Backbone as a printed PyTorch tensor [residue, N CA C, xyz], in Angstrom:
tensor([[[  0.8350,  -1.1640,   0.0000],
         [  0.0000,   0.0000,   0.0000],
         [  0.8870,   1.2370,   0.0000]],

        [[  0.5440,   2.1770,  -0.8280],
         [  1.3270,   3.3970,  -0.9320],
         [  0.8960,   4.4000,   0.1310]],

        [[  1.8510,   5.1270,   0.6710],
         [  1.5470,   6.1980,   1.6090],
         [  1.0030,   7.3790,   0.8130]],

        [[  0.3540,   8.3320,   1.4790],
         [ -0.1380,   9.5070,   0.7370],
         [  0.9730,  10.2190,  -0.0180]],

        [[  2.1590,  10.3270,   0.5870],
         [  3.2750,  10.9840,  -0.0920],
         [  3.6920,  10.2000,  -1.3380]],

        [[  3.7340,   8.8550,  -1.2360],
         [  4.1010,   8.0300,  -2.3870],
         [  3.0500,   8.1300,  -3.4760]],

        [[  1.7670,   8.2030,  -3.1090],
         [  0.6970,   8.3430,  -4.1010],
         [  0.8500,   9.6420,  -4.8810]],

        [[  1.1260,  10.7250,  -4.1630],
         [  1.3020,  12.0130,  -4.8330],
         [  2.4950,  11.9580,  -5.7690]],

        [[  3.6000,  11.3830,  -5.3070],
         [  4.7890,  11.2600,  -6.1510],
         [  4.4880,  10.4110,  -7.3850]],

        [[  3.7670,   9.2970,  -7.1890],
         [  3.4230,   8.4360,  -8.3220],
         [  2.5320,   9.1750,  -9.3110]],

        [[  1.5610,   9.9230,  -8.8020],
         [  0.6640,  10.6710,  -9.6790],
         [  1.4180,  11.7640, -10.4270]],

        [[  2.3090,  12.4630,  -9.7230],
         [  3.1000,  13.4980, -10.3770],
         [  4.0260,  12.9150, -11.4420]],

        [[  4.4950,  11.7020, -11.2130],
         [  5.3440,  11.0240, -12.1880],
         [  4.5080,  10.5190, -13.3550]],

        [[  3.3290,   9.9890, -13.0400],
         [  2.4800,   9.3690, -14.0420],
         [  1.9190,  10.3780, -15.0360]],

        [[  1.3870,  11.4850, -14.5440],
         [  0.7160,  12.4290, -15.4360],
         [  1.6180,  12.9520, -16.5550]],

        [[  2.7930,  13.4920, -16.2450],
         [  3.6590,  13.9510, -17.3530],
         [  4.1180,  12.8000, -18.2500]],

        [[  4.3210,  11.6320, -17.6480],
         [  4.7820,  10.5030, -18.4480],
         [  3.7290,  10.0650, -19.4500]],

        [[  2.4600,  10.1240, -19.0650],
         [  1.4020,   9.7370, -19.9860],
         [  1.2300,  10.7600, -21.1030]],

        [[  1.7030,  11.9640, -20.8830],
         [  1.6060,  12.9930, -21.9100],
         [  2.8350,  13.0480, -22.8130]],

        [[  3.9280,  12.4510, -22.3720],
         [  5.1640,  12.4760, -23.1540],
         [  5.0630,  11.5510, -24.3600]],

        [[  5.6340,  11.9120, -25.4760],
         [  5.5520,  11.0560, -26.6600],
         [  6.3960,   9.7910, -26.5100]],

        [[  5.8340,   8.6990, -26.9610],
         [  6.5140,   7.4090, -27.0110],
         [  7.2470,   7.3680, -28.3550]],

        [[  8.2980,   6.5590, -28.5250],
         [  9.0170,   6.5360, -29.8050],
         [  8.1120,   6.3470, -31.0210]],

        [[  7.0390,   5.5800, -30.8650],
         [  6.1400,   5.3760, -32.0010],
         [  5.5210,   6.7020, -32.4460]],

        [[  5.2560,   7.5920, -31.4740],
         [  4.6830,   8.8820, -31.8250],
         [  5.6930,   9.7380, -32.5720]],

        [[  6.9490,   9.6240, -32.2110],
         [  7.9830,  10.3910, -32.8960],
         [  8.0570,  10.0080, -34.3660]],

        [[  7.6640,   8.7620, -34.6590],
         [  7.6740,   8.2960, -36.0470],
         [  6.4070,   8.7170, -36.7840]],

        [[  5.4850,   9.3900, -36.0710],
         [  4.2810,   9.8780, -36.7230],
         [  3.1290,   8.8970, -36.7480]],

        [[  3.1970,   7.7930, -36.0110],
         [  2.1150,   6.8100, -36.0570],
         [  0.9020,   7.2480, -35.2490]],

        [[  1.0900,   8.0120, -34.1730],
         [ -0.0120,   8.4300, -33.3240],
         [  0.1550,   9.9040, -32.9990]],

        [[ -0.8730,  10.7300, -33.2440],
         [ -0.7140,  12.1440, -32.8940],
         [ -0.6130,  12.3120, -31.3860]],

        [[  0.2500,  13.2140, -30.9480],
         [  0.4370,  13.4470, -29.5210],
         [ -0.5140,  14.5180, -29.0090]],

        [[ -0.6750,  15.5780, -29.7350],
         [ -1.5020,  16.6820, -29.3050],
         [ -2.3530,  17.0930, -30.4860]],

        [[ -3.6350,  17.2490, -30.2500],
         [ -4.5230,  17.5510, -31.3720],
         [ -5.2380,  18.8760, -31.1480]],

        [[ -5.8710,  19.3540, -32.1740],
         [ -6.6470,  20.5810, -32.0680],
         [ -7.7910,  20.3970, -31.0790]],

        [[ -8.3460,  19.1880, -31.0180],
         [ -9.4350,  18.9180, -30.0780],
         [ -8.9550,  19.0820, -28.6400]],

        [[ -7.7620,  18.5950, -28.3400],
         [ -7.2250,  18.7520, -26.9910],
         [ -6.9500,  20.2190, -26.6920]],

        [[ -6.3930,  20.9380, -27.6630],
         [ -6.0620,  22.3440, -27.4590],
         [ -7.3240,  23.1670, -27.2200]],

        [[ -8.4360,  22.7880, -27.8380],
         [ -9.6740,  23.5490, -27.6820],
         [-10.4360,  23.1540, -26.4330]],

        [[ -9.9840,  22.1170, -25.7380],
         [-10.6530,  21.7010, -24.5120],
         [-11.7430,  20.6630, -24.7200]],

        [[-11.9870,  20.2560, -25.9590],
         [-12.9990,  19.2160, -26.2000],
         [-12.4970,  17.8830, -25.6720]],

        [[-13.4320,  17.0510, -25.2810],
         [-13.0770,  15.7240, -24.7700],
         [-12.4380,  14.8950, -25.8700]],

        [[-11.3550,  14.2560, -25.5320],
         [-10.6330,  13.4130, -26.4750],
         [-10.5180,  12.0310, -25.8390]],

        [[-10.8360,  10.9910, -26.5950],
         [-10.7090,   9.6530, -26.0110],
         [ -9.2570,   9.3740, -25.6180]],

        [[ -9.0900,   8.7830, -24.4470],
         [ -7.7510,   8.4290, -23.9720],
         [ -7.5200,   6.9520, -24.1830]],

        [[ -6.2460,   6.5960, -24.1980],
         [ -5.9060,   5.1770, -24.2120],
         [ -6.2480,   4.5910, -22.8510]],

        [[ -6.7640,   3.3550, -22.8220],
         [ -6.9690,   2.6970, -21.5310],
         [ -5.6250,   2.5210, -20.8340]],

        [[ -5.6440,   2.5050, -19.5020],
         [ -4.4380,   2.3500, -18.7090],
         [ -4.4410,   0.9550, -18.0920]],

        [[ -3.3690,   0.2060, -18.3370],
         [ -3.1990,  -1.1220, -17.7500],
         [ -2.1680,  -0.9950, -16.6350]],

        [[ -2.5730,  -1.3260, -15.4070],
         [ -1.7020,  -1.2500, -14.2400],
         [ -1.1090,  -2.6220, -13.9810]],

        [[  0.2120,  -2.6920, -13.8590],
         [  0.9270,  -3.9620, -13.6720],
         [  1.6700,  -3.9040, -12.3370]],

        [[  1.2660,  -4.7350, -11.3870],
         [  1.8640,  -4.7220, -10.0510],
         [  3.2470,  -5.3540, -10.0400]],

        [[  3.9180,  -5.2190,  -8.9190],
         [  5.2570,  -5.7550,  -8.7500],
         [  5.2630,  -7.1060,  -8.0560]],

        [[  6.4620,  -7.5330,  -7.6770],
         [  6.6770,  -8.8360,  -7.0460],
         [  5.9670,  -8.9070,  -5.6990]],

        [[  5.4160, -10.0690,  -5.3950],
         [  4.7130, -10.3240,  -4.1310],
         [  3.5300,  -9.3930,  -3.9260]],

        [[  2.8920,  -8.9680,  -4.9730],
         [  1.7410,  -8.0770,  -4.8640],
         [  0.6010,  -8.6380,  -5.7100]],

        [[ -0.4670,  -7.9050,  -5.7900],
         [ -1.6090,  -8.2830,  -6.6210],
         [ -2.2820,  -7.0080,  -7.1080]],

        [[ -3.2800,  -7.1140,  -7.9860],
         [ -3.8990,  -5.9030,  -8.5380],
         [ -4.4900,  -4.9670,  -7.4880]],

        [[ -4.7700,  -5.4640,  -6.2980],
         [ -5.3380,  -4.6190,  -5.2560],
         [ -4.4320,  -3.4850,  -4.7960]],

        [[ -3.1310,  -3.5930,  -5.0570],
         [ -2.2100,  -2.5390,  -4.6150],
         [ -2.4540,  -1.2240,  -5.3530]],

        [[ -3.1820,  -1.2730,  -6.4490],
         [ -3.3960,  -0.0720,  -7.2410],
         [ -4.6150,   0.7260,  -6.7980]],

        [[ -5.2870,   0.3200,  -5.7300],
         [ -6.5180,   0.9930,  -5.3090],
         [ -6.3740,   2.4940,  -5.1570]],

        [[ -5.3650,   2.9380,  -4.4400],
         [ -5.1890,   4.3740,  -4.1940],
         [ -4.8520,   5.1240,  -5.4850]],

        [[ -3.9750,   4.5520,  -6.3170],
         [ -3.6330,   5.2190,  -7.5730],
         [ -4.8420,   5.2610,  -8.4990]],

        [[ -5.6310,   4.1960,  -8.5140],
         [ -6.8570,   4.2010,  -9.3230],
         [ -7.7660,   5.3560,  -8.8900]],

        [[ -7.9020,   5.5440,  -7.5820],
         [ -8.7360,   6.6380,  -7.0710],
         [ -8.1590,   7.9930,  -7.4860]],

        [[ -6.8580,   8.1240,  -7.4150],
         [ -6.2190,   9.3720,  -7.8400],
         [ -6.4380,   9.6240,  -9.3290]],

        [[ -6.3230,   8.5830, -10.1360],
         [ -6.5460,   8.7350, -11.5790],
         [ -8.0020,   9.0880, -11.8660]],

        [[ -8.9210,   8.4800, -11.1330],
         [-10.3370,   8.8280, -11.3170],
         [-10.5820,  10.2800, -10.9170]],

        [[ -9.9360,  10.7260,  -9.8460],
         [-10.0640,  12.1290,  -9.4370],
         [ -9.4800,  13.0590, -10.5030]],

        [[ -8.5160,  12.5620, -11.2790],
         [ -7.9100,  13.3520, -12.3520],
         [ -8.6980,  13.2650, -13.6560]],

        [[ -9.8310,  12.5490, -13.6350],
         [-10.6950,  12.5230, -14.8110],
         [-10.8180,  11.1960, -15.5260]],

        [[-10.0590,  10.1860, -15.1270],
         [-10.1920,   8.8710, -15.7590],
         [-11.4580,   8.1860, -15.2600]],

        [[-12.0680,   7.3830, -16.1190],
         [-13.2470,   6.6070, -15.7490],
         [-12.8270,   5.1720, -15.4220]],

        [[-13.6470,   4.4740, -14.6370],
         [-13.3650,   3.0630, -14.3370],
         [-13.1830,   2.2600, -15.6190]],

        [[-13.9310,   2.6300, -16.6500],
         [-13.8670,   1.8960, -17.9160],
         [-12.5530,   2.1010, -18.6550]],

        [[-11.7020,   3.0180, -18.1520],
         [-10.3990,   3.2770, -18.7670],
         [ -9.2490,   2.6840, -17.9600]],

        [[ -9.5400,   2.1000, -16.7900],
         [ -8.5090,   1.6140, -15.8790],
         [ -8.6110,   0.1040, -15.7030]],

        [[ -7.5100,  -0.5830, -15.9360],
         [ -7.4750,  -2.0480, -15.8520],
         [ -6.2560,  -2.4670, -15.0340]],

        [[ -6.4350,  -3.4650, -14.1900],
         [ -5.3340,  -3.9760, -13.3690],
         [ -5.0830,  -5.4260, -13.7400]],

        [[ -3.8810,  -5.7030, -14.2160],
         [ -3.5230,  -7.0750, -14.6050],
         [ -2.8650,  -7.7660, -13.4340]],

        [[ -3.3360,  -8.9700, -13.1250],
         [ -2.7480,  -9.7750, -12.0730],
         [ -2.0240, -10.9680, -12.6630]],

        [[ -0.9460, -11.3710, -12.0260],
         [ -0.1560, -12.4990, -12.5110],
         [  0.5440, -13.1530, -11.3360]],

        [[  1.0230, -14.3620, -11.5530],
         [  1.7450, -15.1120, -10.5280],
         [  3.1790, -14.5980, -10.4850]],

        [[  3.5140, -13.8840,  -9.4320],
         [  4.8370, -13.2700,  -9.3480],
         [  5.9450, -14.2940,  -9.1590]],

        [[  5.5890, -15.5150,  -8.8630],
         [  6.6190, -16.5400,  -8.6870],
         [  7.0900, -17.1120, -10.0260]],

        [[  6.3780, -16.7940, -11.0810],
         [  6.8120, -17.1710, -12.4330],
         [  7.6380, -16.0180, -12.9880]],

        [[  8.7670, -15.8010, -12.3910],
         [  9.5470, -14.6200, -12.7430],
         [ 10.4040, -14.8320, -13.9860]],

        [[  9.7550, -15.1640, -15.0700],
         [ 10.4060, -15.2900, -16.3610],
         [  9.7560, -14.2500, -17.2730]],

        [[ 10.5340, -13.2310, -17.6110],
         [  9.9700, -12.1220, -18.3740],
         [  9.2800, -12.5640, -19.6550]],

        [[  9.8770, -13.5040, -20.3710],
         [  9.2870, -13.9320, -21.6430],
         [  7.8900, -14.4950, -21.4420]],

        [[  7.7200, -15.3590, -20.4500],
         [  6.4140, -15.9860, -20.2030],
         [  5.4020, -14.9460, -19.7430]],

        [[  5.7970, -14.1240, -18.7800],
         [  4.8680, -13.1280, -18.2550],
         [  4.5450, -12.0510, -19.2870]],

        [[  5.5130, -11.6840, -20.1180],
         [  5.2550, -10.6860, -21.1560],
         [  4.2180, -11.2040, -22.1490]],

        [[  4.2540, -12.4870, -22.4390],
         [  3.2410, -13.0750, -23.3170],
         [  1.8600, -12.9960, -22.6970]],

        [[  1.7750, -13.2470, -21.3910],
         [  0.4960, -13.1500, -20.6970],
         [  0.0150, -11.6940, -20.6510]],

        [[  0.9430, -10.7720, -20.4220],
         [  0.5810,  -9.3580, -20.4400],
         [  0.0620,  -8.9680, -21.8220]],

        [[  0.7260,  -9.4490, -22.8600],
         [  0.2770,  -9.1600, -24.2240],
         [ -1.1360,  -9.6600, -24.4760]],

        [[ -1.4600, -10.8460, -23.9710],
         [ -2.8180, -11.3820, -24.1230],
         [ -3.8200, -10.4990, -23.3820]],

        [[ -3.4360, -10.0150, -22.2040],
         [ -4.3240,  -9.1370, -21.4390],
         [ -4.5210,  -7.8100, -22.1660]],

        [[ -3.4460,  -7.2590, -22.7120],
         [ -3.5470,  -6.0100, -23.4810],
         [ -4.5140,  -6.1980, -24.6450]],

        [[ -4.4170,  -7.3290, -25.3270],
         [ -5.3470,  -7.6020, -26.4400],
         [ -6.7890,  -7.6630, -25.9420]],

        [[ -6.9990,  -8.2730, -24.7900],
         [ -8.3400,  -8.3530, -24.1960],
         [ -8.8690,  -6.9460, -23.8990]],

        [[ -8.0400,  -6.0930, -23.3230],
         [ -8.4290,  -4.7130, -23.0190],
         [ -8.7390,  -3.9610, -24.3050]],

        [[ -7.9240,  -4.1400, -25.3150],
         [ -8.1550,  -3.4570, -26.5960],
         [ -9.4760,  -3.8960, -27.2260]],

        [[ -9.7600,  -5.2090, -27.1720],
         [-11.0420,  -5.7010, -27.7080],
         [-12.2110,  -5.1340, -26.9100]],

        [[-12.0920,  -5.1320, -25.5980],
         [-13.1770,  -4.6670, -24.7250],
         [-13.4590,  -3.1790, -24.9140]],

        [[-12.4140,  -2.3870, -25.1030],
         [-12.5800,  -0.9340, -25.1830],
         [-12.6400,  -0.4030, -26.6100]],

        [[-12.1780,  -1.1890, -27.5660],
         [-12.1050,  -0.7130, -28.9360],
         [-10.8990,   0.1860, -29.1920]],

        [[-10.0040,   0.2700, -28.2170],
         [ -8.8160,   1.1300, -28.3470],
         [ -7.7590,   0.4650, -29.2260]],

        [[ -7.0490,   1.2690, -29.9810],
         [ -5.9560,   0.7490, -30.8010],
         [ -4.7170,   0.4840, -29.9470]],

        [[ -4.5440,   1.2970, -28.8980],
         [ -3.3450,   1.1910, -28.0650],
         [ -3.7270,   1.4020, -26.6030]],

        [[ -2.8340,   1.0090, -25.7140],
         [ -3.0200,   1.2080, -24.2800],
         [ -1.7990,   1.9210, -23.7190]],

        [[ -1.9490,   2.4500, -22.5170],
         [ -0.8220,   2.9410, -21.7320],
         [ -0.6110,   1.9330, -20.6110]],

        [[  0.6290,   1.6230, -20.2950],
         [  0.9420,   0.6900, -19.2170],
         [  1.6650,   1.4500, -18.1140]],

        [[  1.1940,   1.2790, -16.8740],
         [  1.8630,   1.8040, -15.6940],
         [  2.2560,   0.5850, -14.8740]],

        [[  3.5460,   0.4110, -14.6570],
         [  4.0390,  -0.7880, -13.9870],
         [  4.9360,  -0.4090, -12.8140]],

        [[  4.9340,  -1.2730, -11.8070],
         [  5.7550,  -1.0380, -10.6200],
         [  6.7520,  -2.1760, -10.4340]],

        [[  7.9770,  -1.8460, -10.0940],
         [  9.0100,  -2.7840,  -9.6910],
         [  9.1610,  -3.9100, -10.7190]],

        [[  8.9970,  -5.1670, -10.2950],
         [  9.1610,  -6.2890, -11.2230],
         [  8.1890,  -6.1960, -12.4050]],

        [[  7.0110,  -5.6390, -12.1650],
         [  6.0570,  -5.4560, -13.2590],
         [  6.6060,  -4.5640, -14.3570]],

        [[  7.5160,  -3.6620, -13.9900],
         [  8.1540,  -2.8030, -14.9930],
         [  9.0220,  -3.6140, -15.9490]],

        [[  9.6900,  -4.6420, -15.4120],
         [ 10.5090,  -5.5000, -16.2720],
         [  9.6340,  -6.2740, -17.2470]],

        [[  8.5060,  -6.7540, -16.7600],
         [  7.5810,  -7.4960, -17.6240],
         [  7.0460,  -6.5760, -18.7150]],

        [[  6.6170,  -5.3700, -18.3200],
         [  6.0970,  -4.4170, -19.2990],
         [  7.1440,  -4.0140, -20.3230]],

        [[  8.3550,  -3.7730, -19.8540],
         [  9.4210,  -3.3860, -20.7800],
         [  9.7540,  -4.5140, -21.7530]],

        [[  9.7680,  -5.7470, -21.2470],
         [ 10.0360,  -6.8940, -22.1170],
         [  8.9500,  -7.0040, -23.1780]],

        [[  7.6860,  -6.8200, -22.7660],
         [  6.5740,  -6.8920, -23.7200],
         [  6.7310,  -5.8350, -24.8060]],

        [[  7.0650,  -4.6170, -24.4240],
         [  7.2160,  -3.5580, -25.4210],
         [  8.4210,  -3.8240, -26.3240]],

        [[  9.5300,  -4.2370, -25.7360],
         [ 10.7590,  -4.3990, -26.5070],
         [ 10.7780,  -5.6490, -27.3720]],

        [[ 10.2460,  -6.7590, -26.8530],
         [ 10.4100,  -8.0400, -27.5500],
         [  9.1140,  -8.7910, -27.8360]],

        [[  7.9940,  -8.3440, -27.2600],
         [  6.7570,  -9.1110, -27.3720],
         [  5.6950,  -8.5090, -28.2570]],

        [[  6.0550,  -7.5610, -29.0830],
         [  5.0700,  -6.9610, -29.9860],
         [  4.3650,  -5.7520, -29.4110]],

        [[  4.7730,  -5.3140, -28.2300],
         [  4.0990,  -4.2060, -27.5740],
         [  4.2690,  -2.8530, -28.2320]],

        [[  5.2620,  -2.6970, -29.1110],
         [  5.4190,  -1.3870, -29.7590],
         [  4.2110,  -1.0380, -30.6150]],

        [[  3.4860,  -2.0440, -31.0760],
         [  2.3020,  -1.7910, -31.8950],
         [  1.0580,  -1.5280, -31.0550]],

        [[  1.0800,  -1.9060, -29.7730],
         [ -0.1310,  -1.8120, -28.9570],
         [  0.0060,  -0.9290, -27.7260]],

        [[  1.2260,  -0.4790, -27.4190],
         [  1.4510,   0.3470, -26.2230],
         [  1.8580,   1.7510, -26.6580]],

        [[  1.1040,   2.7310, -26.1830],
         [  1.4040,   4.1160, -26.5020],
         [  2.4340,   4.6800, -25.5310]],

        [[  2.2540,   4.4200, -24.2290],
         [  3.1770,   4.8830, -23.1910],
         [  3.4410,   3.7470, -22.2130]],

        [[  4.6800,   3.6360, -21.7760],
         [  5.0630,   2.7000, -20.7170],
         [  5.6700,   3.5230, -19.5890]],

        [[  5.0230,   3.4990, -18.4270],
         [  5.5080,   4.2190, -17.2560],
         [  6.0350,   3.1880, -16.2790]],

        [[  7.3080,   3.2940, -15.9340],
         [  7.9500,   2.3720, -15.0070],
         [  8.1680,   3.0750, -13.6680]],

        [[  7.4990,   2.5870, -12.6260],
         [  7.6600,   3.1400, -11.2890],
         [  8.5890,   2.2260, -10.5080]],

        [[  9.7960,   2.6830, -10.2590],
         [ 10.7940,   1.9360,  -9.4830],
         [ 11.1350,   0.5850, -10.1050]],

        [[ 11.2010,   0.5370, -11.4120],
         [ 11.6020,  -0.6940, -12.0860],
         [ 13.0860,  -0.9660, -11.8790]],

        [[ 13.4590,  -2.1930, -11.5330],
         [ 14.8760,  -2.5180, -11.3090],
         [ 15.5980,  -2.7750, -12.6320]],

        [[ 15.6650,  -1.7570, -13.4590],
         [ 16.1920,  -1.9200, -14.8110],
         [ 17.6700,  -2.2630, -14.8650]],

        [[ 18.3840,  -1.9980, -13.8110],
         [ 19.8140,  -2.3240, -13.7610],
         [ 20.0860,  -3.3950, -12.7170]],

        [[ 19.0640,  -4.1810, -12.4110],
         [ 19.2120,  -5.2310, -11.4100],
         [ 18.9400,  -4.7080, -10.0150]],

        [[ 19.0490,  -5.5940,  -9.0620],
         [ 18.8150,  -5.2220,  -7.6790],
         [ 19.6560,  -6.0990,  -6.7690]],

        [[ 20.0740,  -5.5350,  -5.6770],
         [ 20.8410,  -6.3230,  -4.7150],
         [ 19.9840,  -6.7430,  -3.5320]],

        [[ 18.6960,  -6.4450,  -3.5920],
         [ 17.8230,  -6.7710,  -2.4620],
         [ 16.7000,  -7.7450,  -2.8070]],

        [[ 16.6430,  -8.2320,  -4.0420],
         [ 15.5580,  -9.1370,  -4.4210],
         [ 15.5780, -10.4250,  -3.6120]],

        [[ 16.7270, -10.8160,  -3.1220],
         [ 16.8150, -12.0280,  -2.3110],
         [ 15.9020, -11.9230,  -1.0960]],

        [[ 15.6570, -10.7100,  -0.6050],
         [ 14.7820, -10.5390,   0.5530],
         [ 13.3540, -10.9700,   0.2220]],

        [[ 12.9250, -10.7730,  -1.0160],
         [ 11.5850, -11.2100,  -1.4220],
         [ 11.4920, -12.7280,  -1.3750]],

        [[ 12.5440, -13.3960,  -1.8330],
         [ 12.5450, -14.8660,  -1.7980],
         [ 12.5080, -15.3650,  -0.3580]],

        [[ 13.2490, -14.7260,   0.5290],
         [ 13.2070, -15.1100,   1.9390],
         [ 11.8230, -14.8750,   2.5240]],

        [[ 11.2270, -13.7830,   2.1860],
         [  9.8760, -13.4550,   2.6580],
         [  8.9190, -14.5710,   2.2400]],

        [[  9.0180, -15.0030,   0.9780],
         [  8.1490, -16.0760,   0.4840],
         [  8.3290, -17.3430,   1.2910]],

        [[  9.5420, -17.6460,   1.7010],
         [  9.8130, -18.8930,   2.4170],
         [  9.3930, -18.8280,   3.8730]],

        [[  9.4380, -17.6600,   4.4950],
         [  9.2000, -17.5580,   5.9320],
         [  7.7720, -17.1660,   6.3060]],

        [[  7.0640, -16.5080,   5.3990],
         [  5.7300, -16.0290,   5.7350],
         [  4.6960, -16.9540,   5.0920]],

        [[  3.8180, -17.5570,   5.9050],
         [  2.7930, -18.4460,   5.3290],
         [  1.7950, -17.6570,   4.5050]],

        [[  1.2040, -18.2970,   3.4950],
         [  0.2410, -17.5860,   2.6220],
         [ -1.0160, -17.1970,   3.3600]]])
C-alpha cells in the first residue's frame, strides 16, 4: 500500500509521463496533441493497464486508481492485470501481459493502451514492449521503481516467500 506521499509522487510522475511522446509517436504513427485537446474538447484516452510488482496483486493499485479517477479517468479506462509473481520469467509473463492487453483493446475498442508498472512489473512491461510486440499496442510505458539495472535486495523477497505463510 502506498503512503499519501508516495501516491502524490506516483501521480506526479504518471501524469507527465502519460503525456510524453513514445518513440512510435515520434515516427508519426499516433498524434500526440490535437486541435481537439487544445480547444478543450473531450478526447478519447488510451486505456491504462496497471501492472503490479513482485509479491503483490492488482489490489495494490486501489489508491492510484482513485487518484486517476479524481484526475478525470473513468473506471472503464482503468485495468489492473494480475499475474503469478513466482513465475519470474519475463518472456512468459510478457506473453500473458500481451494477451491481457489484447483483451483490453477488444473490450474498449482502443488501438493502443498505456501501461503503468511497478518494480518487477516494470521489467515485464518493458520486455513486452521491446520483444513481445508491444510497440504496436502500447502508446506509453511508465515504469515506477523498475529494477532496470538489477537489484541487490531481491533475495529478501525470496526469503519473505519462504518464511511467511500464505
